[in-house]
Amino acid sequence: MSDTIFTRIIRGEIPSHKVYEDEHVFAFLDIGPLSKGHTLVVPKEPAVQLDQLSDAAAAAVGRVLPRLCRAIMQATHCTAYNILQNNGALAHQAVMHVHFHIIPRFDQTMESGLHLAWKPGKLDPRQGTELAHRIAAALATS
Ligand code: AMP
């Protein structure tokens, strides 16, 4: 994977508003926040998408995420937030280094926070059975 802006932030070559760092994880404020406290949590391992991340790096992110959420809640007084994790340009990923957004939500207005166009379909039971089997089979061999 070639260097991204996040690799350079982790190395300290580009300044950031760092909120947390350990051996595997670096977290800092998003430069274009959707709301106050919008934070990016980045594994130091240079993977592009979540599916390419090692179990060890994923575990390190998972271990610290709830703690970071609690800290952001305490610092911003938000009681609600979204975790967003984009993979692939089609899915709105702009920086090609795995990262998790923590995005506080303060109210129902469109003024700040994450807004989703959520249009649920209906799962066909037969297709659901077949698809669940295919995913489970893929898991068994991965
Ligand atoms: P994504 O669309 O999931 O790839 O999100 C990338 C995020 O990185 C955006 O929310 C940007 O505002 C943020 N970002 C890009 N450059 C920087 C930077 N130098 N410091 C902090 N956040 C950044």
Short mmCIF file of C-alpha atoms and ligand atoms in Angstrom, two decimals:
data_model
loop_
_atom_site.label_atom_id
_atom_site.label_comp_id
_atom_site.label_asym_id
_atom_site.label_seq_id
_atom_site.Cartn_x
_atom_site.Cartn_y
_atom_site.Cartn_z
CA MET A 1 0.00 0.00 0.00
CA SER A 2 1.39 3.44 -0.86
CA ASP A 3 1.53 6.20 1.75
CA THR A 4 -1.67 8.07 2.49
CA ILE A 5 -2.21 11.24 4.45
CA PHE A 6 -3.05 9.06 7.48
CA THR A 7 0.28 7.19 7.26
CA ARG A 8 2.01 10.56 7.33
CA ILE A 9 -0.12 11.76 10.26
CA ILE A 10 0.74 8.57 12.20
CA ARG A 11 4.44 9.18 11.52
CA GLY A 12 4.10 12.78 12.74
CA GLU A 13 5.03 14.25 9.35
CA ILE A 14 1.69 16.09 9.17
CA PRO A 15 0.15 17.73 12.25
CA SER A 16 -3.09 16.44 13.72
CA HIS A 17 -5.21 16.96 16.82
CA LYS A 18 -4.24 13.64 18.37
CA VAL A 19 -6.50 12.24 21.07
CA TYR A 20 -5.02 8.76 21.51
CA GLU A 21 -2.08 6.60 20.50
CA ASP A 22 -0.84 3.14 21.37
CA GLU A 23 1.35 0.55 19.65
CA HIS A 24 -1.34 -0.31 17.07
CA VAL A 25 -3.82 2.58 16.95
CA PHE A 26 -3.78 6.34 16.32
CA ALA A 27 -6.85 8.56 16.83
CA PHE A 28 -7.28 12.24 15.98
CA LEU A 29 -9.96 14.82 15.25
CA ASP A 30 -11.36 14.85 11.72
CA ILE A 31 -10.32 18.02 9.90
CA GLY A 32 -13.78 18.29 8.33
CA PRO A 33 -16.02 17.35 11.25
CA LEU A 34 -19.66 16.42 10.70
CA SER A 35 -20.20 17.39 14.33
CA LYS A 36 -18.22 18.49 17.40
CA GLY A 37 -15.91 15.67 18.48
CA HIS A 38 -15.88 13.83 15.12
CA THR A 39 -12.85 11.58 15.56
CA LEU A 40 -10.95 9.17 13.30
CA VAL A 41 -9.58 5.94 14.72
CA VAL A 42 -6.84 4.50 12.51
CA PRO A 43 -4.94 1.22 12.82
CA LYS A 44 -1.24 1.81 12.25
CA GLU A 45 -1.15 -1.27 10.03
CA PRO A 46 -1.31 0.08 6.47
CA ALA A 47 -4.37 -1.74 5.10
CA VAL A 48 -6.70 -0.06 2.60
CA GLN A 49 -9.97 -1.75 3.56
CA LEU A 50 -11.27 -3.48 6.68
CA ASP A 51 -11.33 -6.87 4.95
CA GLN A 52 -7.54 -6.58 4.50
CA LEU A 53 -6.80 -5.84 8.15
CA SER A 54 -5.07 -8.48 10.29
CA ASP A 55 -6.91 -9.98 13.24
CA ALA A 56 -4.36 -8.42 15.60
CA ALA A 57 -4.82 -4.89 14.23
CA ALA A 58 -8.61 -5.31 14.17
CA ALA A 59 -8.59 -6.49 17.78
CA ALA A 60 -6.48 -3.49 18.79
CA VAL A 61 -9.00 -1.11 17.21
CA GLY A 62 -11.94 -2.98 18.75
CA ARG A 63 -10.35 -2.85 22.19
CA VAL A 64 -9.98 0.92 22.18
CA LEU A 65 -13.14 2.02 20.30
CA PRO A 66 -15.56 1.87 23.25
CA ARG A 67 -13.08 3.76 25.44
CA LEU A 68 -12.73 6.48 22.82
CA CYS A 69 -16.52 6.70 22.51
CA ARG A 70 -16.84 7.16 26.26
CA ALA A 71 -14.18 9.89 26.24
CA ILE A 72 -15.88 11.73 23.37
CA MET A 73 -19.25 11.47 25.14
CA GLN A 74 -17.73 12.92 28.30
CA ALA A 75 -15.90 15.72 26.47
CA THR A 76 -18.76 16.77 24.17
CA HIS A 77 -21.79 15.79 26.30
CA CYS A 78 -23.27 13.86 23.39
CA THR A 79 -25.44 10.87 24.25
CA ALA A 80 -25.72 9.51 20.72
CA TYR A 81 -23.16 8.84 18.03
CA ASN A 82 -22.52 6.85 14.86
CA ILE A 83 -19.56 4.66 14.01
CA LEU A 84 -18.93 4.89 10.27
CA GLN A 85 -16.40 2.81 8.37
CA ASN A 86 -16.22 3.26 4.60
CA ASN A 87 -14.57 0.71 2.32
CA GLY A 88 -13.94 1.52 -1.33
CA ALA A 89 -14.52 4.70 -3.30
CA LEU A 90 -18.00 3.44 -4.18
CA ALA A 91 -18.77 3.37 -0.45
CA HIS A 92 -17.50 6.94 0.05
CA GLN A 93 -13.96 6.05 1.16
CA ALA A 94 -11.71 9.01 0.32
CA VAL A 95 -8.57 8.14 2.27
CA MET A 96 -7.33 4.68 1.33
CA HIS A 97 -6.18 3.61 4.78
CA VAL A 98 -8.63 1.82 7.08
CA HIS A 99 -10.29 4.17 9.56
CA PHE A 100 -13.34 4.35 11.79
CA HIS A 101 -15.29 7.58 12.22
CA ILE A 102 -16.86 8.34 15.60
CA ILE A 103 -19.49 10.97 14.84
CA PRO A 104 -21.43 12.51 17.75
CA ARG A 105 -25.09 13.33 17.18
CA PHE A 106 -26.56 16.15 19.24
CA ASP A 107 -30.05 16.63 17.82
CA GLN A 108 -32.51 15.61 15.09
CA THR A 109 -31.74 18.53 12.82
CA MET A 110 -29.78 18.26 9.58
CA GLU A 111 -27.32 20.85 10.93
CA SER A 112 -24.72 18.35 12.16
CA GLY A 113 -23.95 14.66 12.49
CA LEU A 114 -24.26 11.77 10.05
CA HIS A 115 -27.35 11.58 7.84
CA LEU A 116 -28.20 8.40 5.98
CA ALA A 117 -30.63 7.66 3.17
CA TRP A 118 -31.74 4.31 4.64
CA LYS A 119 -34.15 2.55 2.31
CA PRO A 120 -34.80 -0.96 3.68
CA GLY A 121 -35.81 -3.72 1.30
CA LYS A 122 -37.39 -7.03 2.27
CA LEU A 123 -35.31 -10.16 2.71
CA ASP A 124 -36.72 -13.05 0.70
CA PRO A 125 -36.56 -16.11 3.04
CA ARG A 126 -35.29 -18.51 0.36
CA GLN A 127 -32.64 -16.11 -0.90
CA GLY A 128 -31.73 -15.38 2.73
CA THR A 129 -31.14 -19.07 3.46
CA GLU A 130 -29.00 -19.50 0.36
CA LEU A 131 -26.99 -16.34 0.99
CA ALA A 132 -26.41 -17.10 4.67
CA HIS A 133 -25.09 -20.55 3.66
CA ARG A 134 -22.74 -19.01 1.08
CA ILE A 135 -21.35 -16.50 3.59
CA ALA A 136 -20.94 -19.15 6.28
CA ALA A 137 -19.15 -21.41 3.79
CA ALA A 138 -16.83 -18.57 2.78
CA LEU A 139 -16.07 -17.94 6.46
CA ALA A 140 -15.22 -21.59 6.99
CA THR A 141 -12.49 -21.40 4.35
CA SER A 142 -11.09 -17.93 5.17
P1 AMP B 1 -13.56 8.66 4.32
O1 AMP B 1 -14.54 9.28 3.38
O2 AMP B 1 -14.20 7.63 5.22
O3 AMP B 1 -12.32 8.14 3.65
O4 AMP B 1 -13.13 9.82 5.31
C1 AMP B 1 -11.91 10.48 5.27
C2 AMP B 1 -11.94 11.55 6.35
O5 AMP B 1 -10.62 12.00 6.55
C3 AMP B 1 -12.79 12.77 6.01
O6 AMP B 1 -13.82 12.90 6.99
C4 AMP B 1 -11.79 13.91 6.06
O7 AMP B 1 -12.32 15.09 6.61
C5 AMP B 1 -10.68 13.34 6.93
N1 AMP B 1 -9.37 13.92 6.71
C6 AMP B 1 -8.71 14.05 5.53
N2 AMP B 1 -7.51 14.62 5.74
C7 AMP B 1 -7.40 14.85 7.07
C8 AMP B 1 -6.39 15.42 7.90
N3 AMP B 1 -5.24 15.90 7.41
N4 AMP B 1 -6.63 15.51 9.23
C9 AMP B 1 -7.78 15.04 9.75
N5 AMP B 1 -8.76 14.47 9.02
C10 AMP B 1 -8.58 14.40 7.69
#
